[in-house]
Short mmCIF file of C-alpha atoms and ligand atoms in Angstrom, two decimals:
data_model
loop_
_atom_site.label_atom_id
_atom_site.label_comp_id
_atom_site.label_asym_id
_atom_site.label_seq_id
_atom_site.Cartn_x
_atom_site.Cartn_y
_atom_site.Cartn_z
CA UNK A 1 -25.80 1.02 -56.35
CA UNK A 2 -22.78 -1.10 -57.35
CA UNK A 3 -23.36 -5.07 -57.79
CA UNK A 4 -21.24 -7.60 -58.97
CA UNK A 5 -20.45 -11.50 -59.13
CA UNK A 6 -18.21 -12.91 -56.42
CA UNK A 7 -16.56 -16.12 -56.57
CA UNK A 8 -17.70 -17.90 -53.33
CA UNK A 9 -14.34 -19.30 -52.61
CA UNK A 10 -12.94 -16.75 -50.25
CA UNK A 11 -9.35 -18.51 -51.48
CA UNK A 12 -9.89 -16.87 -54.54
CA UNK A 13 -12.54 -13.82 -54.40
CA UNK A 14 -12.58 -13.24 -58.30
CA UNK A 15 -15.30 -10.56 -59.36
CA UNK A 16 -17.22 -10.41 -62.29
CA UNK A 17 -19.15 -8.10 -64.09
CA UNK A 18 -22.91 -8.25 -63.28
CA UNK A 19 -23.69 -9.26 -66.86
CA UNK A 20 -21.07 -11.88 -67.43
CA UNK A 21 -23.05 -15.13 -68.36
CA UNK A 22 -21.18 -17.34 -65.29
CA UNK A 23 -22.08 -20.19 -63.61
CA UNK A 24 -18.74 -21.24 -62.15
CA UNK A 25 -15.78 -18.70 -61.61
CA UNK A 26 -13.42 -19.43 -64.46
CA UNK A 27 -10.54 -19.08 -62.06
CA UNK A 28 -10.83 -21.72 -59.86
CA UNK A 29 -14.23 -23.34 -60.33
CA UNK A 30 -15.87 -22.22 -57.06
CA UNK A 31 -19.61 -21.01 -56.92
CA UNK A 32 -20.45 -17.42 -57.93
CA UNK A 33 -22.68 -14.82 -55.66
CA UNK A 34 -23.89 -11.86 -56.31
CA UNK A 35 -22.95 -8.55 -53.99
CA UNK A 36 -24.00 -4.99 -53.55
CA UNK A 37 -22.09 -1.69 -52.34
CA UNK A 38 -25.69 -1.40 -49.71
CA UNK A 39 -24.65 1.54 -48.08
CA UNK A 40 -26.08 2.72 -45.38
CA UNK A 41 -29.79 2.39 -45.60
CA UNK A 42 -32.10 3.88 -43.61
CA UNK A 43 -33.64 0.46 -41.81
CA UNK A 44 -36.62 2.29 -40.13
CA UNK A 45 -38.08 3.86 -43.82
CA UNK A 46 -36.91 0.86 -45.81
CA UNK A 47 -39.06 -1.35 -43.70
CA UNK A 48 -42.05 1.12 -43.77
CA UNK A 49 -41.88 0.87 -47.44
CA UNK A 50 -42.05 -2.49 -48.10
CA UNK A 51 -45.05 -2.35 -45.81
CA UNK A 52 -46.76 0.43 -47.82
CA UNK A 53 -46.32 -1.62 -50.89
CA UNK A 54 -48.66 -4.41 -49.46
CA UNK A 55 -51.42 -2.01 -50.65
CA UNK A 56 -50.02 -1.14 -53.45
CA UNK A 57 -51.70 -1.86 -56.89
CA UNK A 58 -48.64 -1.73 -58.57
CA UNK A 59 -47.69 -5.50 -60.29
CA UNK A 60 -43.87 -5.53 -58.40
CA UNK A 61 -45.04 -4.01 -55.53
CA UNK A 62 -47.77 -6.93 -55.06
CA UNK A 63 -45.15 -9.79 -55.81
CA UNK A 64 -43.60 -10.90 -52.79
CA UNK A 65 -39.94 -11.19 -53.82
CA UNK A 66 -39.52 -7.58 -55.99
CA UNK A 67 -41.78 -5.64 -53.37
CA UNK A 68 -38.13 -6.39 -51.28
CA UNK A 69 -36.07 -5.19 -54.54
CA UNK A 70 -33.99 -3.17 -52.40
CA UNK A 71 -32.03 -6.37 -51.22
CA UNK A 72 -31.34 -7.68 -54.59
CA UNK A 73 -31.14 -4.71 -56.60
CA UNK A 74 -29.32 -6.60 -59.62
CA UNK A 75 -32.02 -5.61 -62.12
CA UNK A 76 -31.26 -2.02 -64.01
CA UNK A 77 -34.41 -2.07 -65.53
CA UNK A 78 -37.93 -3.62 -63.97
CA UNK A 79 -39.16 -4.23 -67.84
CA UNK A 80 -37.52 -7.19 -67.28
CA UNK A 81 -39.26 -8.66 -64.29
CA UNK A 82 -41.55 -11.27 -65.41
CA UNK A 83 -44.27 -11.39 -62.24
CA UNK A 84 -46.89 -14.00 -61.67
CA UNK A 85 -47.71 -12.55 -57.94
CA UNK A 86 -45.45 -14.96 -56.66
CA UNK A 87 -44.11 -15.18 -52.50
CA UNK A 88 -47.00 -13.52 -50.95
CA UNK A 89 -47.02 -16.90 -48.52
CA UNK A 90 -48.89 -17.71 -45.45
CA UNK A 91 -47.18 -17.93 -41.38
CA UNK A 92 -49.76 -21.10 -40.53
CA UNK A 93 -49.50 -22.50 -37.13
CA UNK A 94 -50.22 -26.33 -36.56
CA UNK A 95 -51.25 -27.14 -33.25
CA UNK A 96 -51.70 -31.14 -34.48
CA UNK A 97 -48.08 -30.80 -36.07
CA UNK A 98 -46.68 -29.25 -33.40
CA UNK A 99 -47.72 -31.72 -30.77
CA UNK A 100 -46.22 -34.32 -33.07
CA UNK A 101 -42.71 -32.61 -33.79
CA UNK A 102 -42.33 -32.35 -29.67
CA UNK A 103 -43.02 -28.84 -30.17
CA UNK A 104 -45.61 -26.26 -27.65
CA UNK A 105 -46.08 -24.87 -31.40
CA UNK A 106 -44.85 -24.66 -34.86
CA UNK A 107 -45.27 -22.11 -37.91
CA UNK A 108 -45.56 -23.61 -41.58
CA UNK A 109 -43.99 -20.82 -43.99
CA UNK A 110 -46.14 -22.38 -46.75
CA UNK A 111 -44.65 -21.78 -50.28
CA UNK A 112 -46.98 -24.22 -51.71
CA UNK A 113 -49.05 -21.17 -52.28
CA UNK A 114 -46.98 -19.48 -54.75
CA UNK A 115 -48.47 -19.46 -58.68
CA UNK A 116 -46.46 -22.57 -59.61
CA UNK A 117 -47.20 -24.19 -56.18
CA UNK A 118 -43.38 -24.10 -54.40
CA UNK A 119 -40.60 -21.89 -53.40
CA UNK A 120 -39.40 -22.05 -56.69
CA UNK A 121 -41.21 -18.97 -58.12
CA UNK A 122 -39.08 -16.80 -55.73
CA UNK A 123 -36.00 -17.51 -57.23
CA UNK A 124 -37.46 -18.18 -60.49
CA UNK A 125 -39.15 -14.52 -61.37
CA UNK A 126 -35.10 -13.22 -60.43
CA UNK A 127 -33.43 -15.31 -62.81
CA UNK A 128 -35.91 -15.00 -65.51
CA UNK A 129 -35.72 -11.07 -65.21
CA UNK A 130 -31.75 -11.64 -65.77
CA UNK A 131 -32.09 -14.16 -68.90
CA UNK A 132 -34.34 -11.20 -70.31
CA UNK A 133 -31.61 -8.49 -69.33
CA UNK A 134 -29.30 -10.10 -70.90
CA UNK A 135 -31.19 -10.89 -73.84
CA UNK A 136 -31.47 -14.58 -73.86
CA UNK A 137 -33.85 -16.47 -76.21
CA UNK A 138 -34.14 -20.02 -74.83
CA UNK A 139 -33.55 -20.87 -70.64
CA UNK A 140 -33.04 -24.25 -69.49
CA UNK A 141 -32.85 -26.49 -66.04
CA UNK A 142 -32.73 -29.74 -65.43
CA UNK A 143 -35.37 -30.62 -62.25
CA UNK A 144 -36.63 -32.92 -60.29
CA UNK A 145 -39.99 -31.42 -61.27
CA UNK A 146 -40.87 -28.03 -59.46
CA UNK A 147 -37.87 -26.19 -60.85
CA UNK A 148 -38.96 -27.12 -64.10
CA UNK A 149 -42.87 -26.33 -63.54
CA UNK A 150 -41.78 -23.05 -62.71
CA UNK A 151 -38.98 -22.13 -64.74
CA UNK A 152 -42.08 -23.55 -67.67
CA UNK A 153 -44.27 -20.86 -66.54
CA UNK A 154 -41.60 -17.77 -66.02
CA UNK A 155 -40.11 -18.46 -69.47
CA UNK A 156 -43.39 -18.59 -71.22
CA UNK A 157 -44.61 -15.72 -69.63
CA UNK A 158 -42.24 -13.91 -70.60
CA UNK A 159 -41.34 -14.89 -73.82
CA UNK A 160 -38.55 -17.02 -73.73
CA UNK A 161 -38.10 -20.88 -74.76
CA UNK A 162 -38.27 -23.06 -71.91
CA UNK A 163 -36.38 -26.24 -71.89
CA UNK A 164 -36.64 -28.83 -69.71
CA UNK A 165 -34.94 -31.72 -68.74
CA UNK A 166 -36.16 -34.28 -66.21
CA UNK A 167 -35.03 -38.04 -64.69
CA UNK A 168 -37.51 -39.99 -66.54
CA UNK A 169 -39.51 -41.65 -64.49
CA UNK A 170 -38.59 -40.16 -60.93
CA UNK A 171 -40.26 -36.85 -61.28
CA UNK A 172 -43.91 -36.31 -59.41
CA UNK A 173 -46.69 -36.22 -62.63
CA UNK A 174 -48.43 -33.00 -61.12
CA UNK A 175 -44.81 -31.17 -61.90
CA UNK A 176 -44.34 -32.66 -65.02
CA UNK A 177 -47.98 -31.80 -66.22
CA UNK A 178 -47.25 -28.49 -65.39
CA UNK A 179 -44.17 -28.29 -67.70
CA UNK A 180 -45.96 -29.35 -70.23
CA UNK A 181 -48.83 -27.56 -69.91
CA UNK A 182 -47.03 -24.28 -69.42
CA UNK A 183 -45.43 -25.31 -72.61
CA UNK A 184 -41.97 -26.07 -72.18
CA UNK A 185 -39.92 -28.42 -74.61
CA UNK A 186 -39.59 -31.58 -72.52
CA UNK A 187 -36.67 -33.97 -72.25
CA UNK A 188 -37.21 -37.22 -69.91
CA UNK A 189 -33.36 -38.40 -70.11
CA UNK A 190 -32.41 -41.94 -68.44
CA UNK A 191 -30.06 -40.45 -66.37
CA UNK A 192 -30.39 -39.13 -62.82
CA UNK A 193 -30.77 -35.44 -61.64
CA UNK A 194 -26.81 -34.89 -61.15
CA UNK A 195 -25.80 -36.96 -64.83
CA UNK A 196 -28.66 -34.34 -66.04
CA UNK A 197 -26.89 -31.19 -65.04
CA UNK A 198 -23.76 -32.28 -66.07
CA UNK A 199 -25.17 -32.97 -69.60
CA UNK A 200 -27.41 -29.96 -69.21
CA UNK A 201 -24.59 -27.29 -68.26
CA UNK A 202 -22.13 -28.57 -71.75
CA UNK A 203 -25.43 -28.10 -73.55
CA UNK A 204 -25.92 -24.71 -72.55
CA UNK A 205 -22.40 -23.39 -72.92
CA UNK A 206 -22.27 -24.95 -76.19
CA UNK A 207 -25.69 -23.56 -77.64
CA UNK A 208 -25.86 -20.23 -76.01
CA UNK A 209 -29.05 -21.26 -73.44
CA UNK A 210 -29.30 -19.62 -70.74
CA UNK A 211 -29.19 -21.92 -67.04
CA UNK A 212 -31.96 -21.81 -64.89
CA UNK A 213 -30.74 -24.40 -62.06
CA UNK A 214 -29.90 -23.17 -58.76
CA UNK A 215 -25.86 -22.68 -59.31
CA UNK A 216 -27.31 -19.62 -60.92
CA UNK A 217 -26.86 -16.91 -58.66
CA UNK A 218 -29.96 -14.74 -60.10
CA UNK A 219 -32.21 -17.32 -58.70
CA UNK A 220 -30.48 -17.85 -55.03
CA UNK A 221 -31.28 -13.72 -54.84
CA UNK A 222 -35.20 -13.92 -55.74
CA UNK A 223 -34.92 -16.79 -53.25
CA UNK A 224 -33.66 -14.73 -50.31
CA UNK A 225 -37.29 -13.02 -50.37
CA UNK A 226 -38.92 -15.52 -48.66
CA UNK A 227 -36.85 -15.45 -45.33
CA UNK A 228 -37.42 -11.57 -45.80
CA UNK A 229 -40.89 -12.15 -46.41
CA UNK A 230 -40.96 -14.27 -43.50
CA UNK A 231 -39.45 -11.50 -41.22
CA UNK A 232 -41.51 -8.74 -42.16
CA UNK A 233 -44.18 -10.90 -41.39
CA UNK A 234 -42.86 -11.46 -37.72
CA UNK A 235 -42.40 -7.90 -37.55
CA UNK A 236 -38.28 -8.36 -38.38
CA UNK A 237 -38.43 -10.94 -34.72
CA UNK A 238 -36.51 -13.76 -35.52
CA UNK A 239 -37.42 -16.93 -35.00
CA UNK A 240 -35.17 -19.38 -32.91
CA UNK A 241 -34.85 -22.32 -35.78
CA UNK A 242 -36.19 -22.27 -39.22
CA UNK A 243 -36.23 -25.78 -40.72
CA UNK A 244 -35.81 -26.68 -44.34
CA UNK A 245 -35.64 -29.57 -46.69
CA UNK A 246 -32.46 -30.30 -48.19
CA UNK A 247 -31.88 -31.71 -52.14
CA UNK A 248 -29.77 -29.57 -54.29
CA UNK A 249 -28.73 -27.11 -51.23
CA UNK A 250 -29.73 -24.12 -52.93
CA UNK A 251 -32.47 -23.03 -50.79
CA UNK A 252 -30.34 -23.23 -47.37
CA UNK A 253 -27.42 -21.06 -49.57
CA UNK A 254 -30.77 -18.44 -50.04
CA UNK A 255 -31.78 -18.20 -46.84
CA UNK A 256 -28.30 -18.04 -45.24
CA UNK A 257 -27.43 -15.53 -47.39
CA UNK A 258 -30.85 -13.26 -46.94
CA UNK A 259 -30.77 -13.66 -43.53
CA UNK A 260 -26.86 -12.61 -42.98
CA UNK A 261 -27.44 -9.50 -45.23
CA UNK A 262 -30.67 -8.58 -43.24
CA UNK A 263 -28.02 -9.35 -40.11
CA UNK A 264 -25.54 -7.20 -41.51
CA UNK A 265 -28.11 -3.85 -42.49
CA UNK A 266 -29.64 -3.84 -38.81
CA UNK A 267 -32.53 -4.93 -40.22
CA UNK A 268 -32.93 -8.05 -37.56
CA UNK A 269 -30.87 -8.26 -34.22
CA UNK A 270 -29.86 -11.81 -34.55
CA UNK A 271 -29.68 -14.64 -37.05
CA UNK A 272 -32.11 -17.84 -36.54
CA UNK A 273 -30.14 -21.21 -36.80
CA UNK A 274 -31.01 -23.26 -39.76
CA UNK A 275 -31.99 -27.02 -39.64
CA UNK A 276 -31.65 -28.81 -42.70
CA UNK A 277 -33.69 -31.98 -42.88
CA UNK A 278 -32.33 -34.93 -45.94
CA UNK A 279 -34.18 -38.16 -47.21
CA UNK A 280 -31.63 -41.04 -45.57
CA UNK A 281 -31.44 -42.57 -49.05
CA UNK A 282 -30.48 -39.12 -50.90
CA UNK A 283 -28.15 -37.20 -47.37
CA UNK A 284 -24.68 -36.82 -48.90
CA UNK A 285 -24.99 -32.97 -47.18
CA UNK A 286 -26.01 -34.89 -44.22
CA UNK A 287 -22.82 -37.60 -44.11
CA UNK A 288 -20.36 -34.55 -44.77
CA UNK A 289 -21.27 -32.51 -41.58
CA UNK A 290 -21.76 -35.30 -39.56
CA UNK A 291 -18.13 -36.30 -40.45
CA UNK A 292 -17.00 -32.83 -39.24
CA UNK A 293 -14.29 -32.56 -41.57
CA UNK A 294 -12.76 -35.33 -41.19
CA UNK A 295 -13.79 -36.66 -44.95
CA UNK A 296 -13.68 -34.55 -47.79
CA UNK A 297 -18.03 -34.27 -49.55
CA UNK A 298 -18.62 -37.50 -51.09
CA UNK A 299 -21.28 -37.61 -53.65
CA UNK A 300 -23.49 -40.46 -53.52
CA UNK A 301 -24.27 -41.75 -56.82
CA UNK A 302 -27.22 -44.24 -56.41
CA UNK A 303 -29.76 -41.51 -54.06
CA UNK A 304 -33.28 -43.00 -53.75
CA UNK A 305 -36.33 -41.42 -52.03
CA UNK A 306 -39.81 -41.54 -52.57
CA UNK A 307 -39.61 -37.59 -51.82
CA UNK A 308 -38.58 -37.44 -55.47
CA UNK A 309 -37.90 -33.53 -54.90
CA UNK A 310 -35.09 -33.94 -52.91
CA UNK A 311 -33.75 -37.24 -54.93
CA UNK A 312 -30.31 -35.61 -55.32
CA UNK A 313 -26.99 -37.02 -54.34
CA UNK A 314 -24.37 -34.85 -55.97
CA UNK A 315 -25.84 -31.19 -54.50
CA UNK A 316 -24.07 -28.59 -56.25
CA UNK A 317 -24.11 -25.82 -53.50
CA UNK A 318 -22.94 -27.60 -50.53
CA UNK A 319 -19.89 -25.23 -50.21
CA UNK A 320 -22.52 -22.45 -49.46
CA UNK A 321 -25.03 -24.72 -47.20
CA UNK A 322 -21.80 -25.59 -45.13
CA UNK A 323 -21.47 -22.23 -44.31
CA UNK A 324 -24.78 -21.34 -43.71
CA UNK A 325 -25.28 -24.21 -41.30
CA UNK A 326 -22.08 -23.25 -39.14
CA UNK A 327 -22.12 -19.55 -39.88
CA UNK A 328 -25.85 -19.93 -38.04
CA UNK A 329 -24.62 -22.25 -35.76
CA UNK A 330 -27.36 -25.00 -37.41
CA UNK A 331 -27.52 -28.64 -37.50
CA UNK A 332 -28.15 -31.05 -40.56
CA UNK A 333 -30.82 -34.30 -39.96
CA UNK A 334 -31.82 -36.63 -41.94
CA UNK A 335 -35.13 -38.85 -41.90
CA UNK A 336 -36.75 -41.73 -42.93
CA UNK A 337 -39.33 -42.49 -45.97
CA UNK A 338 -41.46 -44.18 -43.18
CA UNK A 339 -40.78 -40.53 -40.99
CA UNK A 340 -41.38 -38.64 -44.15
CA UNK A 341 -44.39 -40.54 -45.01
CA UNK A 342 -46.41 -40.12 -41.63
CA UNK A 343 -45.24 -36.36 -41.40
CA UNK A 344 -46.77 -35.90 -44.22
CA UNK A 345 -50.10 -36.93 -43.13
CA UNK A 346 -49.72 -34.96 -39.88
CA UNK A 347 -49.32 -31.80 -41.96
CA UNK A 348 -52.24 -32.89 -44.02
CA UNK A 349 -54.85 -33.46 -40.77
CA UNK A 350 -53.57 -29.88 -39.78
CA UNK A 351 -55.75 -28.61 -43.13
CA UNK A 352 -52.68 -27.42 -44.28
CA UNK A 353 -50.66 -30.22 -46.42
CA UNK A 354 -47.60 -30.27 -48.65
CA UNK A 355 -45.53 -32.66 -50.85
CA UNK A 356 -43.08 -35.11 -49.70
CA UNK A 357 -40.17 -33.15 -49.55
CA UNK A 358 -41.70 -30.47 -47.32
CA UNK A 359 -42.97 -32.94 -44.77
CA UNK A 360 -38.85 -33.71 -44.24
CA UNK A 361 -39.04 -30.86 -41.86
CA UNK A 362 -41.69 -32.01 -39.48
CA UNK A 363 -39.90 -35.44 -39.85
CA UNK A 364 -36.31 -34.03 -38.71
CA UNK A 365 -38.22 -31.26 -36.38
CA UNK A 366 -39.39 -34.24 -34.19
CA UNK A 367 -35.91 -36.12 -34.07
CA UNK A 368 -34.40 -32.88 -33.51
CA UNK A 369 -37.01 -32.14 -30.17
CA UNK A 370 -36.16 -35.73 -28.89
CA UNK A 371 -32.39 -35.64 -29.35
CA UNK A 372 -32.87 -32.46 -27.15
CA UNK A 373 -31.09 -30.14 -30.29
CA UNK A 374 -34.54 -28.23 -30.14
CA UNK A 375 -35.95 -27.21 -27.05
CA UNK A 376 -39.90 -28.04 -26.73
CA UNK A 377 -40.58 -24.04 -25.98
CA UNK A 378 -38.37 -22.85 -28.99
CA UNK A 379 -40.17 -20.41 -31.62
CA UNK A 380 -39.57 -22.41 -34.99
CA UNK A 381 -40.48 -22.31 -38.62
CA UNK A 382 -40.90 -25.07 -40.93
CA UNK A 383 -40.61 -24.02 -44.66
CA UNK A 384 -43.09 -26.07 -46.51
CA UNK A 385 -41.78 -25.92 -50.22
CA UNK A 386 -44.59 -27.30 -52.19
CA UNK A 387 -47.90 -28.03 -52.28
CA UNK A 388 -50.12 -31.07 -51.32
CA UNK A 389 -51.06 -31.43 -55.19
CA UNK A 390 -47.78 -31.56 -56.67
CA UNK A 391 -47.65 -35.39 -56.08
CA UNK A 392 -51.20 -36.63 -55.61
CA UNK A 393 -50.31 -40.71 -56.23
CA UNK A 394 -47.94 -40.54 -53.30
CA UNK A 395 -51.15 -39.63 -51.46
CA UNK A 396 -53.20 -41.98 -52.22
CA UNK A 397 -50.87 -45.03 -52.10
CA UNK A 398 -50.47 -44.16 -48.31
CA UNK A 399 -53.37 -43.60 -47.30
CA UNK A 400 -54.62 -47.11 -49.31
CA UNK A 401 -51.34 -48.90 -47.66
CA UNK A 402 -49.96 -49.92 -51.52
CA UNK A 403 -47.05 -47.13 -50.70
CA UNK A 404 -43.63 -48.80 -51.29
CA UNK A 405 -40.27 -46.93 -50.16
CA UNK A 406 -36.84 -47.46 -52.16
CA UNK A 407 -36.31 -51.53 -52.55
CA UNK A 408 -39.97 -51.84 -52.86
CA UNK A 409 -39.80 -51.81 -48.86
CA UNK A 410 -43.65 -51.26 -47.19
CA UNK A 411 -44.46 -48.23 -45.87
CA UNK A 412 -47.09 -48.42 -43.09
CA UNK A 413 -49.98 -45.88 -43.26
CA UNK A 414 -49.65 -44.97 -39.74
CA UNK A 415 -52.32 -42.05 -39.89
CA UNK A 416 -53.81 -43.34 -42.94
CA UNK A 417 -57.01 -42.36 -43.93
CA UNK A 418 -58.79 -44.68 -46.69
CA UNK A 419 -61.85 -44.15 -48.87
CA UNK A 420 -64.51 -46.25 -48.05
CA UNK A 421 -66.57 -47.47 -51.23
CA UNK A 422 -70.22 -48.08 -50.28
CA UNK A 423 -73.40 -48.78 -52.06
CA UNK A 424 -75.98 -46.50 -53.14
CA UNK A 425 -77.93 -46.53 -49.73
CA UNK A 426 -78.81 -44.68 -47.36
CA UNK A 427 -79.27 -46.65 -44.58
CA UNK A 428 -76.21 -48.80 -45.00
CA UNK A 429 -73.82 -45.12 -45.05
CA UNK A 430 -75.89 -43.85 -42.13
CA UNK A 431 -74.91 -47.14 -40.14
CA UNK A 432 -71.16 -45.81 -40.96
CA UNK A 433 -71.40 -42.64 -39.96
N1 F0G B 501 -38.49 -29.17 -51.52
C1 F0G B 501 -39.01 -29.22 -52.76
C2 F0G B 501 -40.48 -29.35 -52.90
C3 F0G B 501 -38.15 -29.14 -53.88
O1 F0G B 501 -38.67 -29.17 -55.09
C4 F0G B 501 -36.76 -29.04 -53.69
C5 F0G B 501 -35.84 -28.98 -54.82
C6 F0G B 501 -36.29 -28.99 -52.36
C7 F0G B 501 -37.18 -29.06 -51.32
C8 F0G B 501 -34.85 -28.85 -52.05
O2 F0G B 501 -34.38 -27.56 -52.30
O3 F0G B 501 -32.57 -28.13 -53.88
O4 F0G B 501 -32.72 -25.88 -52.85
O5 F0G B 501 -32.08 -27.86 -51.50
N2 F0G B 501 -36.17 -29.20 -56.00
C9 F0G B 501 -35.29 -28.98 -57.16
C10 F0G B 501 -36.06 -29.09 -58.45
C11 F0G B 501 -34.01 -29.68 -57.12
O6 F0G B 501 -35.47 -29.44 -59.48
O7 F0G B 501 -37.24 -28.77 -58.47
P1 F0G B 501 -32.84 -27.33 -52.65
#
């Protein structure tokens, strides 16, 4: 099967050779994507297959992004796949969440539970398998922390040099003790995420390392597994709205994509519309659709949320979310810290929890049900992108009222849920109970 590298631009339309080491097109700048000559496939058996492989013993067949291989079939040789079991997530449902995001139920897509603990794995394990193809030594991203934790653990895995580079001070410590651990070289720079890539990108062109970031195209295909996942799990029904947190844009660009190719094959009879949900302090994505055109993107160069994930004001592949969100006929909200903050502890009563970022979703899902944009009855999925340990102190300075939002502004632990120290007696923690 033919594949290739497409500049995104349809004004230009440039292709490139599969292996060309490209972030940008060198014609006019615009984003790359990768495309296949798909044929004709036969929906009916493909689908069977990918359900046969569930009980498979067979390493890509139990990862939940290459067990799909048929819809990114860049790879020309599966030596290069470098698996941890990754996708493989759970549909949850939320009655508790649901009531709170105006809803008559919810369903969490919960990529928390992937090896590095967020939806970065599925893109990660595809753009490690191309660094390897194409024979690179040393990989590199810059991250606001789960990029990095899992780009750490797919280059050391298989046997590449991670290298990291981070905002010091603004990344979550769970992600950044994963980096280390996992045994990538670690750079805190005194910059912010978008000076970082900037830096990051003339590094790697000048020194031959390989880019890991999202504007990678390798990555945005692993990515598309987990709306594939998703619909194979709803036996290929579509959902109404799936909801997602916004930061560098990439994610939206994955999902748009997956689902329009799955579209395209017959392999679902409609496309879902996609909700993207920003932090107010970092929603230049947000600002830009809302204008409707009428102002060209604006970067915003100060962004500041506590949902340090999503802390991102220059998003590199806003050309692609733009046409994801209209192509699907989606919206773009954005949310409070306060609105993050207590979604986030409605998530967590469920049993079910996440990291900031994630909770963005429930956050927007609820303005979204009141502004009427989502009907109360409509069948929706919220993709949870990490999990409830990546940032641990955010926790526990809500629930223990000490958390502070950009400009050191209170946040008020609305469901919080504090420990109660007690002495070493019985009868004094039975009169508690
Ligand atoms: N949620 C979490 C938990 C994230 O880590 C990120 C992005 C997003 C949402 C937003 O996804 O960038 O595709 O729009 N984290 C990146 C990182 C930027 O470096 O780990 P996006």
């Amino acid at each position: 099967m033919s594949s290739a590298l497409f500049c995104f631009n349809a004004a230009c339309g440039a292709r490139y050779g599969i292996t060309d080491v490209l972030y940008n097109c060198p014609k006019c700048g615009g984003l790359l994507e990768a495309r296949y000559d798909f044929g004709q496939p036969d929906v009916a058996a493909l689908k069977k297959t990918w359900r046969a492989r569930r009980t498979s013993n067979a390493p890509l067949d139990q990862s939940g992004v290459w067990r799909y291989r048929e819809m990114f079939p860049f790879v020309d040789d599966s030596d290069h796949i470098v698996t941890l079991r990754e996708g493989n997530t759970p549909l949850l449902s939320g009655p508790r969440a649901a009531q709170y995001g105006g809803l008559d139920a919810i369903t969490f897509k919960h990529q928390g539970f992937n090896p590095t603990g967020s939806f970065k794995d599925n893109g990660m394990t595809g753009g490690v398998a191309q660094a390897r193809r194409l024979g690179m030594q040393r990989v590199a991203c810059v991250s606001t922390g789960n990029t990095s934790a899992s780009m750490a653990a797919y280059a050391s895995a298989g046997g590449l040099e991670p290298l990291i580079f981070i905002p010091n001070g603004n990344i979550a410590y769970g992600k950044l003790a994963q980096a280390l651990e996992y045994g990538a070289k670690t750079f805190q720079v005194e910059a912010n995420f978008d000076q970082i890539l900037a830096l990051v990108r003339m590094l790697a062109e000048r020194l031959g390392i390989y880019l890991l970031n999202s504007i990678n195209p390798f990555r945005i295909e692993g990515q598309k597994s987990i709306v594939i996942e998703m619909m194979d799990q709803r036996d290929w029904n579509p959902p109404d709205w799936i909801v997602l947190p916004g930061g560098n844009l990439g994610n939206i660009s994955a999902f748009g994509k997956g689902l329009r190719e799955m579209r395209e094959l017959g392999l679902i009879p409609r496309l879902p519309r996609l909700a993207v949900v920003q932090a107010e302090g970092a929603s230049p994505f947000y600002e830009y659709m809302q204008a409707k055109g009428a102002q060209p993107f604006r970067a915003q160069e100060h962004p500041e949320t506590l949902a340090t994930a999503i802390k991102i004001g220059d998003p590199v592949s806003w050309p692609k979310a733009q046409l994801e969100v209209e192509t699907s006929n989606g919206v773009v909200e954005r949310v409070s810290e306060q609105e993050i903050a207590d979604a986030k502890a409605i998530i967590g009563r469920c049993g079910i929890g996440c990291e900031p970022a994630s909770a963005a979703t429930l956050a927007g899902i609820r303005k979204l049900t009141a502004a009427g944009v989502i009907a109360r009855d409509a069948d929706v999925v919220a993709v949870l992108t990490g999990n409830v340990l990546k940032d641990a102190d955010y926790i526990y300075r809500y629930h223990t009222g000490q958390l502070k939002g950009p400009g050191d502004c209170p946040i008020h632990p609305n469901f919080g849920n504090k420990p109660i120290i007690v002495p070493n007696d019985a009868e004094r923690i039975a009169a508690l109970l």
